[in-house]
Amino acid sequence: MDITTINHAMQLHANLLKTGPFHTQTPSLIKLLTFTALSHHGNIHYAHAILTSIPNSTSHLWNTIIRGYSISSEPKEALLLFCKMLNQGSPSPDNYTYPFLLKSCARLHAPEEGRQIHAVTFKTDLQSDPFVQNSLIYMYSNCKEPDASHKVFDKMDHRDVVSYTSMIAGYVDNRRSVKALDLYGKMEREGISPNEATLLALLGACASTGALSIGQKIHRIICRKNRGCEAKIFTALIDMYAKCGCIRCSKKLFNEMPRRDVFSWTAMIEGLASHGLCEEALLCFHSMKEEGSEPDQLTFTAILSACRNAGWVEQGRQIFESMLPEYGIKPEIQHYGCMVGLLARAGLLQEAEELIRNMPIKPDAILWRTLASACKTNGNISRAEFLIKQHLLEIEPKESGNYVLLSNIYASVGKWQEKAKVRKIMGNRGIGKPPGQSLIEVDGVIHEFVAGGSDHPEAQNIYRKLEEIGRKLRTEGYHPKVSEVLLDMDDEDKESALLHHSEKLAIAFGLISMRKGSEIRIVKNLRSCEDCHNAAKLISKIYQREIIMRDRVRFHHFKDGSCSCGDNW
Ligand code: ZN
Ligand code: ZN
């Protein structure tokens, strides 16, 4: 007889107590514990109480309760129970115990406890059990320690698709997508075929690095495996193509989908918005509702960012104000972020500030930073300065972006002394600007560039190309925008620092290494500076090459001297 409710379980428990003896590990007892500990309709505390009442219970029963806690809302209890298991002369833990404990550590983001359990596996000689090792990889990755995961992974005698997938997904989650793709190359060489989870993680890696040709290869594998019909995979493909700059492919896939869910609609709207195709994003939003899909939080973020990118104040306000009354979705910080960006960019600084001051949740630094930069752009320098000092530096005293913004504000009005002070504070507090980094994929290999970097094997040719670019730009009437440079240098040095920004290095490499006429696709980790944006526009004209660059905020399609963003980003 199957147990389906907790009442049912309690009846069975009562029966067992009546008919006793209770200490024998009868199949009904195991069934009772399994249900109460693991089922959604069970009760883990009840299961725990039963375990306590059984003398000489087996490690299987202990593991069942530890496992129950590891998937419950109290994963910490799994660790406490394990301590009891060690102390009370209970059965020894086995290779099933550790994976559940490690899962608990992963959910608790508790790498220290995880490391202790890792140490215990050595004592019990289970450190080489593949089930334990896969759990260790997952635990360390989830605790943001991908290097520790990799150490475990490296020591494995037998790596299977689960180990590779944990490692690849861990790299993607920890923003090391280039490594994830490298590891996939190794997985292929070892002849291990990816499963659905691997493919999803890899599509995520391609999306974040802009690795289009690898993404296309994964797409072919998916078609071969006939997995295309699953909505999750479809959505990941739509997202990958959009983030790799190929919005046409996203649209095609989206139209081919047999059944669309809220996730695929949202991925499509988000893709269209990031490419500046805001009319289409809005149409998509309306069709979604017509087809009976209810938008969720993420859908609203996507559609509001479309409004922001397009500068549609009225449309944005309407959608934002409809969220709660029409859809029952309370606006979250990211929705406020889009609205503040929209209002601020339209020059409605007062309304943007009121929105921040009246919002029911505590505003975060991003909101204040958006407002402060808009004040700077609109020439309201004293307001920008006030907002940064009053709010931003308070919330995020260590964030370099705030100091950079403040320093740029001073530079833009020639307050060099003030600017120098900011630089000094940054130095004293050990705050550095995160290095700009650009990625470009050429023939299935991803190349990384950092500003002023010289460790690329083609570095000499790249810098030679940059000199040529610099000359050609000047004959086109380009003036470097030296105020974008933070460092205190003279103008000539500033010019060369600008010319060596990571996206310019990547573009130069693209020009020398890619087929004539092919599009140059670049992914940049930060927002592109105005100078690089201007230069990219001109390069697209001088060299007759389309350049598609994704920065932290959106896509820029540079063609024939202009950009799809309309210089609004
Ligand atoms: Zn730049
Ligand atoms: Zn642009």
Coordinates of C-alpha atoms and ligand atoms in Angstrom, one line a residue:
M1 CA 0.0 0.0 0.0
D2 CA 1.4 3.4 -1.0
I3 CA 1.4 6.2 1.6
T4 CA 0.0 9.5 0.1
T5 CA -0.7 11.7 3.1
I6 CA 0.9 12.4 6.5
N7 CA -2.3 11.1 8.2
H8 CA -1.9 8.0 6.3
A9 CA 1.7 7.7 7.5
M10 CA 0.7 8.3 11.1
Q11 CA -1.8 5.5 11.0
L12 CA 0.8 3.2 9.6
H13 CA 3.2 4.3 12.4
A14 CA 0.6 3.6 15.1
N15 CA 0.0 0.2 13.6
L16 CA 3.7 -0.6 13.6
L17 CA 3.9 0.5 17.2
K18 CA 1.0 -1.8 18.2
T19 CA 2.2 -4.8 16.3
G20 CA 5.9 -4.2 17.2
P21 CA 8.7 -5.2 17.8
F22 CA 9.7 -1.8 16.5
H23 CA 13.5 -2.2 16.3
T24 CA 13.4 -4.6 13.3
Q25 CA 13.9 -2.8 10.0
T26 CA 10.8 -3.9 8.3
P27 CA 9.9 -2.8 4.8
S28 CA 6.9 -0.9 6.1
L29 CA 9.2 1.0 8.5
I30 CA 11.5 2.0 5.6
K31 CA 8.5 3.0 3.6
L32 CA 7.2 5.1 6.4
L33 CA 10.5 6.9 6.9
T34 CA 11.1 7.4 3.2
F35 CA 7.7 9.0 2.8
T36 CA 7.8 11.3 5.9
A37 CA 11.4 12.4 5.2
L38 CA 11.4 12.8 1.4
S39 CA 7.8 13.4 0.2
H40 CA 6.4 16.9 -0.4
H41 CA 3.5 15.8 1.7
G42 CA 5.7 14.4 4.5
N43 CA 7.2 16.0 7.6
I44 CA 10.9 15.8 8.1
H45 CA 10.7 16.5 11.9
Y46 CA 8.3 13.6 12.3
A47 CA 10.7 11.4 10.3
H48 CA 13.5 12.5 12.6
A49 CA 11.5 11.6 15.7
I50 CA 10.8 8.1 14.3
L51 CA 14.6 7.7 13.7
T52 CA 15.4 8.7 17.2
S53 CA 12.9 6.1 18.6
I54 CA 14.5 3.2 16.7
P55 CA 17.4 1.5 18.5
N56 CA 20.3 0.3 16.3
S57 CA 19.0 1.8 13.1
T58 CA 21.0 1.3 10.0
S59 CA 23.0 3.9 8.0
H60 CA 20.4 3.7 5.3
L61 CA 17.8 5.1 7.7
W62 CA 20.2 7.9 8.9
N63 CA 21.0 8.8 5.3
T64 CA 17.3 9.0 4.5
I65 CA 16.8 11.7 7.2
I66 CA 20.0 13.5 6.3
R67 CA 18.8 13.5 2.7
G68 CA 15.4 14.7 3.8
Y69 CA 16.9 17.7 5.6
S70 CA 19.2 18.4 2.7
I71 CA 16.2 19.1 0.4
S72 CA 14.1 20.7 3.2
S73 CA 14.0 24.4 4.2
E74 CA 16.5 23.5 7.0
P75 CA 19.6 22.0 5.2
K76 CA 21.6 23.0 8.3
E77 CA 19.9 20.2 10.3
A78 CA 21.5 17.7 8.0
L79 CA 24.9 18.7 9.2
L80 CA 23.8 18.7 12.9
L81 CA 22.4 15.2 12.5
F82 CA 25.6 14.1 10.9
C83 CA 27.5 15.3 14.0
K84 CA 25.2 13.1 16.1
M85 CA 25.8 10.2 13.8
L86 CA 29.5 10.5 14.4
N87 CA 29.2 11.0 18.2
Q88 CA 26.6 8.5 19.2
G89 CA 28.4 5.3 18.0
S90 CA 25.7 5.1 15.4
P91 CA 26.4 3.4 12.1
S92 CA 29.3 4.9 10.2
P93 CA 28.6 7.3 7.3
D94 CA 29.0 5.8 3.9
N95 CA 29.3 7.0 0.3
Y96 CA 25.6 7.9 0.3
T97 CA 25.9 10.1 3.4
Y98 CA 28.5 12.6 2.0
P99 CA 26.7 13.7 -1.1
F100 CA 23.6 14.7 0.9
L101 CA 25.8 16.6 3.4
L102 CA 27.7 18.3 0.6
K103 CA 24.4 19.2 -1.1
S104 CA 23.4 20.9 2.2
C105 CA 26.6 22.9 2.3
A106 CA 26.1 23.9 -1.3
R107 CA 22.6 25.2 -0.4
L108 CA 23.9 26.9 2.7
H109 CA 26.8 28.5 0.8
A110 CA 29.0 27.1 3.5
P111 CA 32.4 26.3 2.0
E112 CA 34.1 26.0 5.4
E113 CA 31.7 23.2 6.5
G114 CA 32.0 21.7 3.0
R115 CA 35.8 21.6 3.4
Q116 CA 35.5 19.9 6.8
I117 CA 33.3 17.2 5.2
H118 CA 35.8 16.9 2.4
A119 CA 38.4 16.2 5.0
V120 CA 36.3 13.5 6.7
T121 CA 35.9 11.8 3.3
F122 CA 39.7 11.3 3.4
K123 CA 39.5 9.8 6.9
T124 CA 36.9 7.4 5.8
D125 CA 38.7 6.6 2.5
L126 CA 35.8 7.8 0.4
Q127 CA 37.5 10.7 -1.2
S128 CA 37.8 8.8 -4.5
D129 CA 34.2 7.7 -4.7
P130 CA 32.8 9.2 -7.9
F131 CA 29.5 10.0 -6.3
V132 CA 31.3 11.9 -3.5
Q133 CA 33.6 13.6 -5.9
N134 CA 30.8 14.9 -8.1
S135 CA 29.1 16.2 -5.1
L136 CA 32.3 18.0 -4.0
I137 CA 32.5 19.7 -7.4
Y138 CA 29.0 20.8 -7.1
M139 CA 29.4 22.1 -3.6
Y140 CA 32.6 24.1 -4.3
S141 CA 31.1 25.6 -7.4
N142 CA 28.0 26.6 -5.6
C143 CA 30.1 28.2 -2.9
K144 CA 31.9 30.3 -5.5
E145 CA 35.1 28.3 -5.3
P146 CA 35.5 27.0 -8.9
D147 CA 39.3 26.5 -8.3
A148 CA 38.6 24.1 -5.5
S149 CA 36.1 22.3 -7.7
H150 CA 38.7 22.0 -10.4
K151 CA 41.2 20.5 -8.0
V152 CA 38.7 17.7 -7.2
F153 CA 37.9 17.3 -10.9
D154 CA 41.6 17.0 -11.8
K155 CA 42.2 14.3 -9.3
M156 CA 39.3 12.1 -10.5
D157 CA 40.2 8.7 -12.0
H158 CA 36.9 8.4 -13.7
R159 CA 35.1 11.5 -15.0
D160 CA 31.6 11.0 -16.4
V161 CA 29.1 13.3 -17.9
V162 CA 27.9 14.3 -14.4
S163 CA 31.4 15.5 -13.4
Y164 CA 31.9 17.4 -16.6
T165 CA 28.5 19.0 -16.4
S166 CA 29.0 20.1 -12.7
M167 CA 32.3 21.6 -13.6
I168 CA 31.1 23.3 -16.7
A169 CA 28.0 24.7 -15.1
G170 CA 30.1 25.8 -12.1
Y171 CA 32.4 27.7 -14.4
V172 CA 29.5 29.4 -16.1
D173 CA 27.9 30.3 -12.8
N174 CA 31.1 31.8 -11.6
R175 CA 31.6 33.9 -14.7
R176 CA 34.3 31.8 -16.2
S177 CA 32.6 30.9 -19.4
V178 CA 35.8 30.8 -21.4
K179 CA 37.1 28.0 -19.1
A180 CA 33.7 26.2 -19.4
L181 CA 34.1 26.1 -23.2
D182 CA 37.7 25.0 -22.9
L183 CA 36.6 22.1 -20.7
Y184 CA 33.9 21.2 -23.2
G185 CA 36.7 20.7 -25.8
K186 CA 38.3 18.3 -23.4
M187 CA 35.1 16.5 -22.8
E188 CA 34.6 16.0 -26.5
R189 CA 38.2 14.7 -26.8
E190 CA 37.5 12.2 -24.1
G191 CA 34.5 11.0 -26.1
I192 CA 31.9 11.9 -23.4
S193 CA 28.6 12.9 -24.9
P194 CA 26.8 15.9 -23.3
N195 CA 23.4 15.6 -21.7
E196 CA 20.6 18.2 -21.5
A197 CA 22.1 19.9 -18.5
T198 CA 25.5 20.1 -20.2
L199 CA 24.0 21.6 -23.3
L200 CA 22.1 24.2 -21.3
A201 CA 25.2 25.2 -19.4
L202 CA 27.2 25.4 -22.6
L203 CA 24.6 27.6 -24.3
G204 CA 24.9 29.9 -21.2
A205 CA 28.6 30.0 -21.7
C206 CA 28.3 30.9 -25.4
A207 CA 25.7 33.6 -24.5
S208 CA 28.0 35.2 -22.0
T209 CA 31.1 35.1 -24.2
G210 CA 29.4 35.8 -27.4
A211 CA 30.9 32.6 -28.9
L212 CA 28.5 32.4 -31.9
S213 CA 30.2 29.6 -33.8
I214 CA 30.5 27.3 -30.8
G215 CA 26.8 28.1 -30.0
Q216 CA 25.9 27.1 -33.6
K217 CA 27.8 23.9 -33.1
I218 CA 25.9 23.1 -29.9
H219 CA 22.7 23.9 -31.8
R220 CA 23.7 21.3 -34.4
I221 CA 24.3 18.7 -31.6
I222 CA 20.9 19.5 -30.2
C223 CA 19.3 18.9 -33.6
R224 CA 21.1 15.7 -34.0
K225 CA 20.0 14.5 -30.6
N226 CA 16.5 15.6 -31.4
R227 CA 16.2 17.6 -28.3
G228 CA 15.0 20.7 -30.1
C229 CA 11.4 20.2 -29.0
E230 CA 12.0 21.0 -25.4
A231 CA 11.0 24.5 -24.4
K232 CA 13.9 24.9 -22.0
I233 CA 16.5 24.2 -24.7
F234 CA 14.6 26.4 -27.2
T235 CA 14.7 29.2 -24.8
A236 CA 18.4 28.8 -24.1
L237 CA 19.0 28.9 -27.9
I238 CA 16.9 32.0 -28.4
D239 CA 18.9 33.7 -25.6
M240 CA 22.2 32.5 -26.9
Y241 CA 21.6 33.8 -30.4
A242 CA 20.3 37.1 -29.1
K243 CA 23.3 37.5 -26.9
C244 CA 25.7 36.5 -29.6
G245 CA 24.3 39.3 -31.8
C246 CA 22.2 37.1 -34.1
I247 CA 18.7 38.3 -33.3
R248 CA 17.4 37.0 -36.7
C249 CA 18.2 33.4 -35.6
S250 CA 16.5 34.0 -32.3
K251 CA 13.4 35.2 -34.0
K252 CA 13.4 32.3 -36.4
L253 CA 13.7 29.8 -33.6
F254 CA 11.0 31.6 -31.6
N255 CA 8.6 31.4 -34.5
E256 CA 9.3 27.7 -35.0
M257 CA 8.5 26.9 -31.4
P258 CA 5.5 24.6 -31.1
R259 CA 4.5 25.9 -27.7
R260 CA 5.9 29.0 -26.1
D261 CA 6.0 29.5 -22.3
V262 CA 6.6 32.6 -20.3
F263 CA 10.4 31.9 -20.3
S264 CA 10.6 31.8 -24.1
W265 CA 8.5 34.9 -24.5
T266 CA 10.7 36.7 -22.0
A267 CA 13.9 35.6 -23.7
M268 CA 12.6 36.9 -27.0
I269 CA 11.4 40.3 -25.5
E270 CA 14.7 40.7 -23.7
G271 CA 16.7 39.9 -26.9
L272 CA 14.7 42.3 -29.0
A273 CA 15.1 45.0 -26.3
S274 CA 18.9 44.6 -26.1
H275 CA 19.1 44.9 -29.8
G276 CA 17.1 48.2 -29.8
L277 CA 14.2 46.5 -31.6
C278 CA 11.8 48.0 -29.1
E279 CA 8.7 48.1 -31.4
E280 CA 9.0 44.4 -31.9
A281 CA 9.6 43.8 -28.2
L282 CA 6.4 45.7 -27.5
L283 CA 4.4 43.7 -30.1
C284 CA 5.8 40.5 -28.6
F285 CA 4.6 41.6 -25.2
H286 CA 1.1 42.1 -26.5
S287 CA 1.0 38.9 -28.4
M288 CA 2.2 37.1 -25.4
K289 CA -0.9 38.2 -23.4
E290 CA -3.1 37.4 -26.4
E291 CA -1.8 33.9 -26.5
G292 CA -2.6 33.5 -22.9
S293 CA 0.9 33.6 -21.3
E294 CA 1.0 35.6 -18.1
P295 CA 4.0 37.9 -17.9
D296 CA 6.2 37.4 -14.8
Q297 CA 8.7 39.6 -13.0
L298 CA 11.4 39.0 -15.6
T299 CA 9.1 39.7 -18.5
F300 CA 8.4 43.2 -17.0
T301 CA 12.1 43.8 -16.6
A302 CA 12.6 42.9 -20.3
I303 CA 9.7 45.1 -21.6
L304 CA 10.6 48.0 -19.3
S305 CA 14.2 47.9 -20.5
A306 CA 12.8 48.0 -24.1
C307 CA 10.9 51.2 -23.1
R308 CA 14.1 52.6 -21.6
N309 CA 16.2 51.8 -24.6
A310 CA 13.7 53.4 -26.9
G311 CA 13.1 56.4 -24.7
W312 CA 9.3 55.7 -24.5
V313 CA 8.4 57.6 -21.3
E314 CA 4.6 57.3 -21.6
Q315 CA 4.6 53.7 -22.6
G316 CA 7.0 52.8 -19.8
R317 CA 4.9 54.6 -17.2
Q318 CA 1.8 52.8 -18.3
I319 CA 3.3 49.4 -18.2
F320 CA 5.0 50.1 -14.9
E321 CA 1.8 51.3 -13.3
S322 CA -0.2 48.3 -14.6
M323 CA 2.1 45.8 -13.0
L324 CA 0.4 45.5 -9.6
P325 CA -3.3 46.3 -10.4
E326 CA -3.5 44.2 -13.6
Y327 CA -1.0 41.4 -13.0
G328 CA -0.6 41.3 -9.3
I329 CA 3.2 41.7 -9.6
K330 CA 4.8 44.1 -7.2
P331 CA 7.5 46.1 -8.8
E332 CA 11.0 45.1 -7.6
I333 CA 14.2 47.0 -7.6
Q334 CA 15.1 46.1 -11.2
H335 CA 11.8 47.5 -12.4
Y336 CA 12.4 50.7 -10.6
G337 CA 15.9 50.6 -12.1
C338 CA 14.4 50.6 -15.7
M339 CA 12.0 53.4 -14.8
V340 CA 14.7 55.6 -13.2
G341 CA 16.9 55.0 -16.3
L342 CA 14.0 55.9 -18.6
L343 CA 13.0 59.1 -16.8
A344 CA 16.6 60.2 -16.2
R345 CA 17.6 59.7 -19.8
A346 CA 14.6 61.7 -20.9
G347 CA 15.9 64.5 -18.7
L348 CA 13.0 64.1 -16.2
L349 CA 15.5 64.2 -13.3
Q350 CA 13.0 65.5 -10.7
E351 CA 10.5 62.8 -11.5
A352 CA 13.2 60.1 -11.4
E353 CA 14.4 61.3 -8.0
E354 CA 10.9 61.4 -6.6
L355 CA 10.3 57.9 -7.8
I356 CA 13.4 56.8 -5.9
R357 CA 12.5 58.7 -2.8
N358 CA 8.9 57.4 -2.7
M359 CA 9.6 53.7 -3.6
P360 CA 8.5 51.2 -0.9
I361 CA 11.7 49.3 -1.0
K362 CA 15.2 50.6 -0.1
P363 CA 16.8 52.0 -3.3
D364 CA 20.1 50.4 -4.2
A365 CA 23.3 51.9 -5.5
I366 CA 22.4 51.3 -9.2
L367 CA 19.4 53.6 -8.9
W368 CA 21.4 56.4 -7.4
R369 CA 24.2 55.9 -9.9
T370 CA 21.8 56.0 -12.8
L371 CA 20.4 59.3 -11.5
A372 CA 23.8 60.8 -10.7
S373 CA 25.2 60.0 -14.2
A374 CA 22.0 61.5 -15.8
C375 CA 22.6 64.6 -13.7
K376 CA 26.2 64.8 -15.0
T377 CA 25.0 64.3 -18.7
N378 CA 22.5 67.1 -18.2
G379 CA 25.1 69.4 -16.8
N380 CA 23.7 69.5 -13.3
I381 CA 27.1 68.9 -11.8
S382 CA 26.4 70.0 -8.2
R383 CA 23.4 67.6 -8.0
A384 CA 25.4 64.7 -9.3
E385 CA 28.2 65.4 -6.8
F386 CA 25.6 65.6 -4.0
L387 CA 23.9 62.3 -4.9
I388 CA 27.2 60.5 -5.1
K389 CA 28.5 61.8 -1.8
Q390 CA 25.2 61.6 0.0
H391 CA 24.0 58.2 -1.2
L392 CA 26.4 56.2 -3.3
L393 CA 29.5 56.4 -1.3
E394 CA 27.4 55.6 1.8
I395 CA 25.9 52.4 0.3
E396 CA 29.0 51.3 -1.6
P397 CA 32.1 52.8 -0.2
K398 CA 34.3 50.2 -2.1
E399 CA 32.7 50.3 -5.5
S400 CA 35.2 51.8 -8.0
G401 CA 32.4 52.9 -10.4
N402 CA 31.3 55.6 -7.9
Y403 CA 34.7 57.1 -7.6
V404 CA 35.2 56.9 -11.4
L405 CA 31.9 58.7 -11.9
L406 CA 32.8 61.4 -9.4
S407 CA 36.3 61.8 -10.9
N408 CA 34.8 62.1 -14.4
I409 CA 32.4 64.7 -13.1
Y410 CA 35.3 66.8 -11.8
A411 CA 37.2 66.3 -15.0
S412 CA 34.3 67.4 -17.2
V413 CA 34.3 70.8 -15.5
G414 CA 38.0 71.1 -15.1
K415 CA 38.1 70.7 -11.3
W416 CA 41.5 69.0 -11.5
Q417 CA 42.3 69.3 -7.8
E418 CA 39.1 67.7 -6.7
K419 CA 39.6 65.0 -9.2
A420 CA 43.1 64.3 -7.8
K421 CA 41.6 64.1 -4.4
V422 CA 39.2 61.3 -5.5
R423 CA 42.1 59.5 -7.1
K424 CA 44.0 59.7 -3.8
I425 CA 41.1 58.3 -1.8
M426 CA 40.9 55.4 -4.3
G427 CA 44.6 54.8 -3.8
N428 CA 44.4 55.0 0.0
R429 CA 41.4 52.6 0.2
G430 CA 42.9 50.2 -2.4
I431 CA 40.1 50.7 -4.8
G432 CA 40.9 50.0 -8.4
K433 CA 38.9 50.3 -11.6
P434 CA 38.0 46.8 -12.8
P435 CA 39.9 46.1 -15.9
G436 CA 38.0 46.5 -19.2
Q437 CA 37.9 43.2 -21.0
S438 CA 36.8 42.3 -24.4
L439 CA 36.2 38.9 -26.0
I440 CA 36.2 38.0 -29.7
E441 CA 35.7 34.6 -31.1
V442 CA 37.7 33.7 -34.2
D443 CA 37.4 30.3 -35.8
G444 CA 35.9 28.7 -32.7
V445 CA 38.6 30.1 -30.4
I446 CA 37.9 32.8 -27.9
H447 CA 40.5 35.6 -27.5
E448 CA 40.5 37.8 -24.5
F449 CA 41.9 41.3 -24.4
V450 CA 42.4 43.7 -21.5
A451 CA 43.2 47.4 -21.9
G452 CA 46.8 47.9 -22.8
G453 CA 47.4 44.1 -22.7
S454 CA 50.4 42.6 -24.6
D455 CA 50.3 38.9 -23.9
H456 CA 48.4 37.9 -27.0
P457 CA 50.6 36.0 -29.5
E458 CA 49.7 38.5 -32.2
A459 CA 50.2 41.5 -30.0
Q460 CA 52.9 43.1 -32.2
N461 CA 50.6 42.9 -35.3
I462 CA 47.7 44.2 -33.3
Y463 CA 49.5 47.2 -32.1
R464 CA 50.8 47.9 -35.6
K465 CA 47.2 47.7 -36.9
L466 CA 46.1 50.1 -34.2
E467 CA 48.6 52.6 -35.3
E468 CA 47.2 52.4 -38.8
I469 CA 43.7 52.7 -37.4
G470 CA 44.7 55.7 -35.5
R471 CA 46.1 57.4 -38.6
K472 CA 43.1 56.6 -40.7
L473 CA 40.7 57.8 -38.0
R474 CA 42.5 61.1 -37.8
T475 CA 42.2 61.7 -41.5
E476 CA 38.4 61.1 -41.1
G477 CA 38.4 64.0 -38.6
Y478 CA 38.3 62.0 -35.4
H479 CA 39.4 63.6 -32.2
P480 CA 40.2 61.3 -29.3
K481 CA 38.0 62.1 -26.3
V482 CA 40.7 62.4 -23.7
S483 CA 38.3 63.3 -20.9
E484 CA 37.3 59.6 -20.9
V485 CA 40.7 58.8 -19.4
L486 CA 40.9 58.6 -15.7
L487 CA 44.6 58.6 -15.2
D488 CA 46.5 61.8 -14.7
M489 CA 48.6 61.9 -17.8
D490 CA 49.4 64.4 -20.5
D491 CA 47.2 64.4 -23.5
E492 CA 49.4 62.4 -25.8
D493 CA 49.6 59.5 -23.3
K494 CA 45.9 59.8 -22.8
E495 CA 45.4 59.4 -26.5
S496 CA 47.4 56.2 -26.6
A497 CA 45.7 54.8 -23.4
L498 CA 42.4 55.4 -25.2
L499 CA 43.6 53.7 -28.4
H500 CA 44.5 50.7 -26.3
H501 CA 41.2 50.1 -24.7
S502 CA 40.3 46.4 -24.8
E503 CA 37.5 46.7 -27.4
K504 CA 39.9 48.5 -29.8
L505 CA 42.5 45.7 -29.4
A506 CA 39.8 43.2 -30.1
I507 CA 38.6 45.1 -33.2
A508 CA 42.2 45.4 -34.5
F509 CA 42.6 41.7 -34.0
G510 CA 39.3 41.0 -35.8
L511 CA 40.5 43.1 -38.7
I512 CA 43.7 41.3 -39.2
S513 CA 42.5 37.8 -38.5
M514 CA 39.0 37.5 -39.9
R515 CA 37.9 37.0 -43.5
K516 CA 37.2 40.3 -45.4
G517 CA 33.6 41.3 -45.1
S518 CA 32.7 39.1 -42.2
E519 CA 31.1 40.7 -39.2
I520 CA 33.3 41.4 -36.2
R521 CA 31.5 40.5 -32.9
I522 CA 32.8 41.6 -29.6
V523 CA 31.6 41.2 -26.0
K524 CA 32.8 43.8 -23.5
N525 CA 32.4 43.4 -19.7
L526 CA 31.8 47.1 -19.0
R527 CA 29.9 49.9 -20.6
S528 CA 31.9 51.1 -23.6
C529 CA 33.4 54.6 -23.4
E530 CA 32.4 57.4 -25.7
D531 CA 35.7 57.4 -27.4
C532 CA 35.6 53.7 -28.3
H533 CA 32.0 54.1 -29.4
N534 CA 33.0 57.0 -31.8
A535 CA 36.0 55.1 -33.0
A536 CA 34.0 52.0 -33.7
K537 CA 31.5 53.9 -35.8
L538 CA 34.3 55.4 -38.0
I539 CA 36.1 52.1 -38.3
S540 CA 32.9 50.4 -39.6
K541 CA 32.9 53.1 -42.3
I542 CA 36.7 53.2 -43.1
Y543 CA 37.1 49.5 -43.3
Q544 CA 33.6 48.7 -44.5
R545 CA 33.0 46.1 -41.8
E546 CA 30.0 45.6 -39.6
I547 CA 31.0 45.6 -36.0
I548 CA 28.6 44.1 -33.5
M549 CA 29.5 44.9 -29.9
R550 CA 27.7 43.9 -26.8
D551 CA 28.6 45.9 -23.7
R552 CA 27.3 45.5 -20.2
V553 CA 24.1 47.3 -21.1
R554 CA 23.1 46.5 -24.7
F555 CA 24.1 45.8 -28.3
H556 CA 25.7 48.2 -30.7
H557 CA 25.6 47.4 -34.4
F558 CA 28.2 49.7 -36.1
K559 CA 27.7 50.1 -39.8
D560 CA 28.7 52.7 -42.3
G561 CA 29.7 55.2 -39.6
S562 CA 26.7 55.0 -37.4
C563 CA 25.4 52.8 -34.5
S564 CA 22.0 51.1 -34.0
C565 CA 21.8 52.7 -30.5
G566 CA 21.5 56.1 -32.0
D567 CA 24.3 57.2 -29.6
N568 CA 22.0 56.6 -26.7
W569 CA 23.3 54.1 -24.3
Ligands
ZN1 ZN 37.1 53.0 -24.6
ZN2 ZN 26.0 52.3 -30.0

